Short mmCIF file of C-alpha atoms and ligand atoms in Angstrom, two decimals:
data_model
loop_
_atom_site.label_atom_id
_atom_site.label_comp_id
_atom_site.label_asym_id
_atom_site.label_seq_id
_atom_site.Cartn_x
_atom_site.Cartn_y
_atom_site.Cartn_z
CA UNK A 24 0.04 -0.08 -0.11
CA UNK A 25 1.23 3.45 -0.79
CA UNK A 26 1.96 5.94 2.10
CA UNK A 27 -0.97 7.95 3.22
CA UNK A 28 -1.01 11.58 1.87
CA UNK A 29 0.21 14.07 4.16
CA UNK A 30 -1.81 17.22 5.34
CA UNK A 31 -0.15 20.18 7.15
CA UNK A 32 -1.24 23.37 8.70
CA UNK A 33 0.07 25.97 11.01
CA UNK A 34 -1.62 28.57 13.26
CA UNK A 35 -0.22 31.53 14.93
CA UNK A 36 -0.62 31.34 18.73
CA UNK A 37 -1.13 34.98 19.11
CA UNK A 38 -4.92 34.87 18.95
CA UNK A 39 -7.74 32.58 19.96
CA UNK A 40 -9.39 31.09 16.87
CA UNK A 41 -12.76 32.39 16.03
CA UNK A 42 -15.88 30.63 14.70
CA UNK A 43 -14.69 31.40 11.11
CA UNK A 44 -11.70 29.33 11.77
CA UNK A 45 -13.75 26.64 13.24
CA UNK A 46 -16.38 26.27 10.63
CA UNK A 47 -14.13 27.17 7.89
CA UNK A 48 -11.11 24.96 8.65
CA UNK A 49 -10.74 23.18 12.07
CA UNK A 50 -14.01 21.31 11.91
CA UNK A 51 -13.03 19.98 8.49
CA UNK A 52 -9.69 18.96 9.75
CA UNK A 53 -11.27 16.97 12.60
CA UNK A 54 -13.48 15.28 10.10
CA UNK A 55 -10.62 14.19 7.82
CA UNK A 56 -8.64 13.08 10.94
CA UNK A 57 -11.61 10.95 11.93
CA UNK A 58 -11.95 9.40 8.43
CA UNK A 59 -8.33 8.39 8.91
CA UNK A 60 -7.44 8.99 5.21
CA UNK A 61 -4.62 11.51 5.87
CA UNK A 62 -1.50 11.68 8.07
CA UNK A 63 -1.82 15.07 9.64
CA UNK A 64 0.64 17.67 11.07
CA UNK A 65 -0.68 20.64 12.89
CA UNK A 66 1.76 23.02 14.48
CA UNK A 67 1.67 26.28 16.47
CA UNK A 68 3.74 28.58 14.35
CA UNK A 69 5.45 30.24 17.41
CA UNK A 70 8.62 30.94 15.27
CA UNK A 71 6.57 32.96 12.96
CA UNK A 72 4.82 34.79 15.71
CA UNK A 73 8.07 36.48 16.91
CA UNK A 74 8.41 38.56 13.80
CA UNK A 75 6.43 40.84 16.13
CA UNK A 76 7.80 41.29 19.70
CA UNK A 77 5.95 39.09 22.27
CA UNK A 78 5.69 39.36 25.98
CA UNK A 79 7.48 36.34 27.04
CA UNK A 80 5.10 35.38 29.93
CA UNK A 81 1.98 35.99 27.88
CA UNK A 82 3.47 34.16 24.88
CA UNK A 83 3.92 30.89 26.62
CA UNK A 84 0.40 31.01 27.83
CA UNK A 85 -0.92 31.78 24.35
CA UNK A 86 1.03 28.84 23.02
CA UNK A 87 -0.66 26.52 25.66
CA UNK A 88 -4.03 28.14 24.96
CA UNK A 89 -3.67 27.61 21.33
CA UNK A 90 -2.68 23.89 21.88
CA UNK A 91 -5.48 23.12 24.23
CA UNK A 92 -7.95 24.73 21.94
CA UNK A 93 -6.94 22.64 19.04
CA UNK A 94 -7.18 19.45 21.01
CA UNK A 95 -10.50 20.54 22.63
CA UNK A 96 -11.85 21.09 19.14
CA UNK A 97 -11.11 17.54 18.34
CA UNK A 98 -7.70 17.23 16.87
CA UNK A 99 -6.43 14.31 18.79
CA UNK A 100 -2.83 14.17 19.88
CA UNK A 101 -3.06 10.65 20.90
CA UNK A 102 -3.95 9.36 17.49
CA UNK A 103 -1.11 7.65 15.50
CA UNK A 104 -1.75 9.71 12.34
CA UNK A 105 -2.04 13.01 13.91
CA UNK A 106 0.86 15.09 15.37
CA UNK A 107 0.18 18.49 17.02
CA UNK A 108 3.29 20.33 18.24
CA UNK A 109 5.03 23.84 18.61
CA UNK A 110 7.27 24.63 15.59
CA UNK A 111 9.90 25.81 17.92
CA UNK A 112 10.23 22.29 19.54
CA UNK A 113 11.47 21.05 16.13
CA UNK A 114 14.52 22.97 15.33
CA UNK A 115 14.62 21.20 11.90
CA UNK A 116 12.13 24.04 10.78
CA UNK A 117 14.85 26.69 11.57
CA UNK A 118 17.56 24.77 9.90
CA UNK A 119 16.01 23.93 6.70
CA UNK A 120 14.63 27.56 6.52
CA UNK A 121 18.28 28.73 6.45
CA UNK A 122 19.11 26.19 3.55
CA UNK A 123 15.99 27.10 1.56
CA UNK A 124 16.70 31.02 2.08
CA UNK A 125 19.74 30.30 -0.15
CA UNK A 126 17.43 29.11 -2.81
CA UNK A 127 15.06 32.18 -2.67
CA UNK A 128 15.55 35.40 -4.39
CA UNK A 129 15.60 38.70 -2.62
CA UNK A 130 13.15 40.05 -5.28
CA UNK A 131 10.60 37.06 -4.76
CA UNK A 132 10.31 38.00 -1.16
CA UNK A 133 10.09 41.68 -1.88
CA UNK A 134 7.07 41.04 -4.11
CA UNK A 135 5.15 39.08 -1.43
CA UNK A 136 1.96 41.06 -0.79
CA UNK A 137 1.75 40.25 2.84
CA UNK A 138 5.26 41.57 3.38
CA UNK A 139 4.55 44.66 1.39
CA UNK A 140 1.23 45.40 3.39
CA UNK A 141 2.78 44.69 6.74
CA UNK A 142 5.99 46.65 6.18
CA UNK A 143 4.07 49.66 4.85
CA UNK A 144 1.93 49.68 8.01
CA UNK A 145 4.79 49.32 10.36
CA UNK A 146 6.85 52.09 11.90
CA UNK A 147 10.49 52.73 11.01
CA UNK A 148 12.62 50.33 12.82
CA UNK A 149 9.97 47.75 13.14
CA UNK A 150 10.50 45.86 9.89
CA UNK A 151 12.89 42.97 10.81
CA UNK A 152 14.55 40.34 8.54
CA UNK A 153 12.20 37.81 10.22
CA UNK A 154 9.27 39.50 8.67
CA UNK A 155 10.95 39.51 5.27
CA UNK A 156 12.07 35.85 5.32
CA UNK A 157 8.67 34.75 6.86
CA UNK A 158 7.63 32.95 3.78
CA UNK A 159 10.82 31.04 3.53
CA UNK A 160 10.21 29.63 6.93
CA UNK A 161 6.74 28.83 5.91
CA UNK A 162 8.09 26.85 2.87
CA UNK A 163 10.40 25.07 5.23
CA UNK A 164 7.37 24.03 7.51
CA UNK A 165 5.74 22.62 4.48
CA UNK A 166 8.57 20.97 2.56
CA UNK A 167 10.13 19.40 5.67
CA UNK A 168 7.20 17.03 5.92
CA UNK A 169 6.89 16.33 2.25
CA UNK A 170 3.19 17.61 2.71
CA UNK A 171 0.87 16.80 -0.09
CA UNK A 172 -1.81 19.20 1.09
CA UNK A 173 -1.83 22.60 2.62
CA UNK A 174 -5.11 24.32 3.47
CA UNK A 175 -4.72 27.92 2.02
CA UNK A 176 -6.89 30.87 2.41
CA UNK A 177 -6.55 33.76 -0.03
CA UNK A 178 -3.89 35.50 2.14
CA UNK A 179 -1.60 32.47 2.14
CA UNK A 180 -1.97 31.36 -1.48
CA UNK A 181 1.11 33.36 -2.55
CA UNK A 182 3.18 31.83 0.16
CA UNK A 183 2.22 28.25 -0.94
CA UNK A 184 3.21 29.32 -4.55
CA UNK A 185 6.51 30.35 -3.31
CA UNK A 186 7.13 27.09 -1.43
CA UNK A 187 6.32 25.24 -4.68
CA UNK A 188 8.81 27.41 -6.57
CA UNK A 189 11.60 26.90 -4.01
CA UNK A 190 10.97 23.13 -4.08
CA UNK A 191 11.13 23.09 -7.88
CA UNK A 192 14.30 25.02 -7.85
CA UNK A 193 15.98 22.86 -5.25
CA UNK A 194 14.70 19.54 -6.89
CA UNK A 195 16.07 20.79 -10.27
CA UNK A 196 19.46 21.91 -8.92
CA UNK A 197 20.07 18.47 -7.82
CA UNK A 198 18.23 16.68 -10.47
CA UNK A 199 16.29 14.56 -7.69
CA UNK A 200 12.85 14.85 -5.94
CA UNK A 201 14.08 15.84 -2.65
CA UNK A 202 10.82 17.67 -1.84
CA UNK A 203 7.24 16.76 -2.74
CA UNK A 204 5.16 19.39 -4.44
CA UNK A 205 2.55 20.71 -2.03
CA UNK A 206 -0.87 21.27 -3.34
CA UNK A 207 -3.48 23.62 -2.04
CA UNK A 208 -6.14 21.69 -0.02
CA UNK A 209 -9.66 22.94 -0.93
CA UNK A 210 -12.25 21.98 1.50
CA UNK A 211 -15.64 21.39 0.18
CA UNK A 212 -18.87 22.50 1.97
CA UNK A 213 -17.18 24.74 4.33
CA UNK A 214 -19.06 27.94 5.26
CA UNK A 215 -17.12 31.09 4.47
CA UNK A 216 -17.94 33.24 7.47
CA UNK A 217 -17.77 37.06 7.25
CA UNK A 218 -17.60 39.72 9.71
CA UNK A 219 -20.75 40.43 11.78
CA UNK A 220 -20.20 44.20 11.66
CA UNK A 221 -19.12 44.44 8.02
CA UNK A 222 -20.46 41.32 6.20
CA UNK A 223 -18.62 42.07 2.98
CA UNK A 224 -15.39 41.30 4.84
CA UNK A 225 -14.25 37.93 6.16
CA UNK A 226 -14.43 37.44 9.86
CA UNK A 227 -10.99 38.31 11.18
CA UNK A 228 -9.50 38.40 14.62
CA UNK A 229 -7.64 41.58 13.97
CA UNK A 230 -10.79 43.56 13.12
CA UNK A 231 -10.93 46.66 15.05
CA UNK A 232 -14.82 46.33 16.00
CA UNK A 233 -14.89 43.85 18.80
CA UNK A 234 -18.46 42.74 17.89
CA UNK A 235 -17.43 41.58 14.40
CA UNK A 236 -15.76 38.31 15.46
CA UNK A 237 -16.97 35.45 17.69
CA UNK A 238 -14.19 33.75 19.42
CA UNK A 239 -14.35 30.08 20.35
CA UNK A 240 -14.02 31.12 23.97
CA UNK A 241 -16.51 33.80 24.25
CA UNK A 242 -19.11 33.14 26.95
CA UNK A 243 -22.84 32.68 26.09
CA UNK A 244 -23.76 36.33 26.84
CA UNK A 245 -21.07 37.68 24.62
CA UNK A 246 -21.81 35.35 21.80
CA UNK A 247 -25.61 36.30 21.97
CA UNK A 248 -24.91 40.06 22.23
CA UNK A 249 -22.48 40.01 19.14
CA UNK A 250 -25.09 38.28 17.03
CA UNK A 251 -27.74 40.74 18.29
CA UNK A 252 -25.52 43.46 17.05
CA UNK A 253 -24.92 41.86 13.69
CA UNK A 254 -25.43 44.17 10.78
CA UNK A 255 -28.49 43.24 8.69
CA UNK A 256 -31.01 45.38 6.54
CA UNK A 257 -34.22 46.98 7.02
CA UNK A 258 -36.16 44.41 5.10
CA UNK A 259 -36.84 42.24 8.05
CA UNK A 260 -36.86 39.05 5.82
CA UNK A 261 -34.91 35.84 6.58
CA UNK A 262 -34.12 35.16 2.97
CA UNK A 263 -30.81 34.13 1.26
CA UNK A 264 -30.08 36.07 -1.86
CA UNK A 265 -26.67 35.39 -3.27
CA UNK A 266 -24.72 38.29 -4.81
CA UNK A 267 -27.10 40.89 -3.38
CA UNK A 268 -24.92 43.02 -1.21
CA UNK A 269 -27.79 44.55 0.75
CA UNK A 270 -28.51 40.96 1.91
CA UNK A 271 -24.79 40.31 2.81
CA UNK A 272 -25.61 40.25 6.68
CA UNK A 273 -28.71 37.99 6.48
CA UNK A 274 -26.82 35.71 4.07
CA UNK A 275 -23.97 35.55 6.51
CA UNK A 276 -26.17 34.69 9.44
CA UNK A 277 -28.01 32.19 7.34
CA UNK A 278 -24.67 30.51 6.27
CA UNK A 279 -23.61 30.37 10.01
CA UNK A 280 -26.93 28.87 11.13
CA UNK A 281 -26.93 26.54 8.18
CA UNK A 282 -23.34 25.39 9.01
CA UNK A 283 -24.23 24.57 12.59
CA UNK A 284 -27.68 23.02 12.11
CA UNK A 285 -27.06 21.47 8.63
CA UNK A 286 -30.47 22.96 7.47
CA UNK A 287 -30.94 24.26 3.99
CA UNK A 288 -31.49 27.95 3.13
CA UNK A 289 -35.10 27.13 2.13
CA UNK A 290 -35.76 25.27 5.40
CA UNK A 291 -34.31 28.19 7.39
CA UNK A 292 -36.31 30.74 5.47
CA UNK A 293 -39.44 28.64 6.45
CA UNK A 294 -38.57 28.36 9.84
CA UNK A 295 -38.25 32.14 10.36
CA UNK A 296 -40.92 33.20 7.86
CA UNK A 297 -42.94 36.12 9.23
CA UNK A 298 -40.63 36.51 12.26
CA UNK A 299 -38.27 39.58 12.64
CA UNK A 300 -34.54 39.55 12.74
CA UNK A 301 -34.48 39.66 16.54
CA UNK A 302 -35.72 36.11 16.91
CA UNK A 303 -33.40 34.88 14.23
CA UNK A 304 -30.38 36.41 15.62
CA UNK A 305 -30.96 35.06 18.98
CA UNK A 306 -31.56 31.56 17.43
CA UNK A 307 -28.15 31.83 15.65
CA UNK A 308 -26.39 32.87 18.64
CA UNK A 309 -27.88 30.02 20.75
CA UNK A 310 -27.22 27.39 18.27
CA UNK A 311 -23.56 28.60 17.71
CA UNK A 312 -23.12 28.50 21.42
CA UNK A 313 -24.57 25.06 21.82
CA UNK A 314 -21.69 23.92 19.40
CA UNK A 315 -18.86 25.68 21.01
CA UNK A 316 -20.04 24.95 24.56
CA UNK A 317 -18.55 21.41 24.79
CA UNK A 318 -15.27 22.71 22.97
CA UNK A 319 -15.10 25.21 25.84
CA UNK A 320 -15.65 22.57 28.49
CA UNK A 321 -13.05 20.42 27.11
CA UNK A 322 -10.64 23.40 26.68
CA UNK A 323 -10.87 24.37 30.35
CA UNK A 324 -10.25 20.79 31.44
CA UNK A 325 -7.21 20.32 29.40
CA UNK A 326 -5.92 23.73 29.77
CA UNK A 327 -5.77 23.32 33.61
CA UNK A 328 -3.68 20.19 33.23
CA UNK A 329 -0.09 21.17 32.61
CA UNK A 330 1.18 17.56 32.74
CA UNK A 331 -1.37 16.80 29.83
CA UNK A 332 -0.13 19.66 27.71
CA UNK A 333 3.46 18.87 28.42
CA UNK A 334 3.53 15.30 27.67
CA UNK A 335 1.35 15.55 24.56
CA UNK A 336 3.27 18.55 23.19
CA UNK A 337 6.50 16.57 23.78
CA UNK A 338 5.10 13.48 22.05
CA UNK A 339 3.93 15.70 19.17
CA UNK A 340 7.34 17.11 18.74
CA UNK A 341 8.98 13.78 18.68
CA UNK A 342 6.51 12.53 16.04
CA UNK A 343 7.20 15.52 14.03
CA UNK A 344 11.09 15.37 14.28
CA UNK A 345 10.98 11.90 13.24
CA UNK A 346 9.12 12.68 9.98
CA UNK A 347 11.29 15.74 9.41
CA UNK A 348 14.83 14.43 9.90
CA UNK A 349 15.17 12.25 6.75
CA UNK A 350 13.97 15.22 4.65
CA UNK A 351 16.58 17.51 6.32
CA UNK A 352 19.33 14.97 6.03
CA UNK A 353 18.69 14.52 2.40
CA UNK A 354 18.79 18.34 1.79
CA UNK A 355 22.08 18.53 3.63
CA UNK A 356 23.56 15.76 1.75
CA UNK A 357 22.55 17.14 -1.58
CA UNK A 358 24.19 20.54 -0.69
CA UNK A 359 27.33 18.71 0.09
CA UNK A 360 27.77 19.17 3.83
CA UNK A 361 30.27 16.84 5.37
CA UNK A 362 29.25 14.09 7.54
CA UNK A 363 30.99 13.14 10.75
CA UNK A 364 32.77 9.91 10.47
CA UNK A 365 33.44 8.54 13.97
N1 LIG B 413 1.40 32.02 7.85
C1 LIG B 413 0.30 31.23 8.36
C2 LIG B 413 -0.85 32.16 8.85
O1 LIG B 413 -0.45 33.26 9.45
C3 LIG B 413 0.75 30.29 9.41
C4 LIG B 413 1.53 29.31 8.91
C5 LIG B 413 3.02 29.12 9.15
C6 LIG B 413 1.28 28.11 7.98
N2 LIG B 413 3.49 28.07 8.41
C7 LIG B 413 2.48 27.50 7.77
C8 LIG B 413 0.08 27.62 7.38
C9 LIG B 413 2.53 26.45 6.94
C10 LIG B 413 0.27 26.66 6.52
C11 LIG B 413 1.46 25.99 6.33
O2 LIG B 413 -1.81 31.86 8.76
#
């Protein structure tokens, strides 16, 4: 039998995932994990996070928060085929990033839209080399595991494209398939969840309006309150109308309600026929909270168990390193580094 395909994704620890991350990505990862078809590597991108200065004490907590939340959402560190770990626990990421940096053009990195946007927004003296070479580290994350699939949103597409170019260049230089060509992983049937305050924009943790985004750890009152304040229209009709911008708010609430209840738009429309938006918004808030409540309960249990976190993270890092080492060795060998002969 051929080896199972490998799936890989990273998440920065600096913010708690929101319902858009959950329904748009994490829920699907759990599903493919449970189907057992893929070997999966999930890591907390703590090396990427230090392109911005982090408070050391807070940073440690955030890494553990993030880890516990992934586990609470259903990614199971005890499964053979799943590895969840912190990127900094596997130093192979940093080493491969250096090697790959020597196969990356200055011009390529200068053209990365995320770099251009972030560096334009930053103050003088805040644009460090880490921010510039961020995509090289990301390429290393991916290529190190010979990942076949990487889920990519629009903002990460260019980074995956770069990883592919670097892989092709390295393979060509040594005329060997050292790195597997990663493909974007397109998830079917996932809801694209938009901001509650500006439904033409994707829900984002960095949105300046605190009501725009529902975090997985928001308490019930906060969840309901955010949905109550969601932007809709003056029509007072729960009806899905694709591509109608005036309906974007209602469309978004219906998508969320549909993702949670697995009801079709026409069923939702019937259910709320003749009822105002108030009722509908409360219903969306309550059903969303019903889904995140068990995740929160599990989260608080895991999060308070430091031994659980430490042992599982160590196990995850060991599993990851075992998968990573052969690739790194091969790359070192191709480049021509000397072996010790003892
Ligand atoms: N840059 C990604 C983000 O901010 C996180 C990330 C780092 C990542 N390395 C990765 C995602 C490798 C996928 C694969 O969302």
